Short mmCIF file of C-alpha atoms in Angstrom, two decimals:
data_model
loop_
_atom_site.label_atom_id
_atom_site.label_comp_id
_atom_site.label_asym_id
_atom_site.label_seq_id
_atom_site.Cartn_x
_atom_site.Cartn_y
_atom_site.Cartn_z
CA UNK E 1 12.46 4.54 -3.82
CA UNK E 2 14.45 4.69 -0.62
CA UNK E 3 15.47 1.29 0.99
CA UNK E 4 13.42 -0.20 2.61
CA UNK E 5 12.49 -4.22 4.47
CA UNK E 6 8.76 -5.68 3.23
CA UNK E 7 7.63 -8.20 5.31
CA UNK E 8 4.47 -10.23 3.69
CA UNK E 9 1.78 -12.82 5.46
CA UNK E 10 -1.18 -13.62 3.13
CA UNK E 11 -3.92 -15.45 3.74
CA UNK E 12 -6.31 -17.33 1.43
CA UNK E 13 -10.06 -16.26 1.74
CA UNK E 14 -13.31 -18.23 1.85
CA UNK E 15 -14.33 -16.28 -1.58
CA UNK E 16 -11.12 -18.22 -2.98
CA UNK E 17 -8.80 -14.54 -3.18
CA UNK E 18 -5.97 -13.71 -1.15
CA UNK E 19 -6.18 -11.31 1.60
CA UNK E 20 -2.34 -10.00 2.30
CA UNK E 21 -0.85 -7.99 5.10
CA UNK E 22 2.01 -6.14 4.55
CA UNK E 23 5.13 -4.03 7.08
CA UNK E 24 7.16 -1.49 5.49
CA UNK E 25 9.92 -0.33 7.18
CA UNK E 26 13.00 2.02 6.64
CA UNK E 27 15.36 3.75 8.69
CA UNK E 28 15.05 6.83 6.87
CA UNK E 29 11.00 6.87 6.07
CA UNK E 30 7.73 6.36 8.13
CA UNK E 31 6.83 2.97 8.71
CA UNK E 32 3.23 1.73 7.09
CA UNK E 33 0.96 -1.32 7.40
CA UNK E 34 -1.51 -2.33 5.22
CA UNK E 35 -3.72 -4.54 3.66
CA UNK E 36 -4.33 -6.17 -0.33
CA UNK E 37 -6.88 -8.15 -1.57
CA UNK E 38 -5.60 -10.30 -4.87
CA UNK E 39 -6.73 -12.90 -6.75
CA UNK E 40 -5.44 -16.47 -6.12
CA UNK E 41 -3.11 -16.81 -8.95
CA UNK E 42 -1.40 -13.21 -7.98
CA UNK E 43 2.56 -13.82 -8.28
CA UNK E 44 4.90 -12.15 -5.91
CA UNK E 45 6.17 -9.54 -8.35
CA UNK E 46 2.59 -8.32 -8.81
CA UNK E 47 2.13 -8.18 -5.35
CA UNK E 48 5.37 -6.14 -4.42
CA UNK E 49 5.16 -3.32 -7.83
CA UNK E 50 1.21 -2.75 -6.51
CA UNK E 51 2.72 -2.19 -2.50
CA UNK E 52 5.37 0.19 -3.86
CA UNK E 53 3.13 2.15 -6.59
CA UNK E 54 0.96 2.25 -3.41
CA UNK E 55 3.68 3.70 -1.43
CA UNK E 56 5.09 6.04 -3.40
CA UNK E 57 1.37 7.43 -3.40
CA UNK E 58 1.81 7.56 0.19
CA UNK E 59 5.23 9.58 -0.03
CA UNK E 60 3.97 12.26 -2.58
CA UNK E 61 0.97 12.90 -0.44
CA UNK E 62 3.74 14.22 2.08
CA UNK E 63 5.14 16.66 -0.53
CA UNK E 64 1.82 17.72 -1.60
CA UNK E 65 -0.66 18.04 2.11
CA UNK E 66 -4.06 17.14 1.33
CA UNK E 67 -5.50 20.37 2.04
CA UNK E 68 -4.00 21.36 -1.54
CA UNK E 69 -6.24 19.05 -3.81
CA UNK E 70 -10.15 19.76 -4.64
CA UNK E 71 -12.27 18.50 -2.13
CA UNK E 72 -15.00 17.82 -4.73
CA UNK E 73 -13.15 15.22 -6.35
CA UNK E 74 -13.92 11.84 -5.33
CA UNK E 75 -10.66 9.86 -4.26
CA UNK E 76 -9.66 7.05 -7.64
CA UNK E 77 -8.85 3.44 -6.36
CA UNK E 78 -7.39 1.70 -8.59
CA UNK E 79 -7.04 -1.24 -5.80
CA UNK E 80 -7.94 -2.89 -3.30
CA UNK E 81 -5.45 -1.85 -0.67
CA UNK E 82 -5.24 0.20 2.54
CA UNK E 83 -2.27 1.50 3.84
CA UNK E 84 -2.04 2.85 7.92
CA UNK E 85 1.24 5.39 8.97
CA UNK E 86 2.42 3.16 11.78
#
């Protein structure tokens, strides 16, 4: 993992979960913005490892274009988070 600055604002939704925005940003990398919805009772830590497991995702997808994997296999999400290339 490069270095990089994570800036978080979260948000607590009617349904009682937390809806949080995230910035990414590096000197060296692409800068992202994104999404995560998390339970309540969430801690910070858990927040942060799912953002960078979620990023490194992201970075591999560089090494590897998309035109490379089978197009008949359905995408796996494992959660609920969407991340933009700024």
């Amino acid at each position: 993992m490069h270095d990089y600055k994570l800036k978080l604002i979260s948000k607590r939704l009617l349904s009682g979960k937390c809806q949080i925005k995230f910035y990414v940003s590096s000197s060296e990398k692409p800068k992202y913005y994104g999404y995560l919805l998390t339970e309540s009772g969430a801690t910070l830590k858990e927040v942060v490892k799912k953002i960078e497991n979620r990023l490194r995702l992201e970075e591999s997808k560089c090494a590897f274009p998309d035109h490379l994997y089978n197009l008949a296999q359905r995408p796996m999400v494992s959660d609920r988070i969407v991340m933009y290339n700024n």
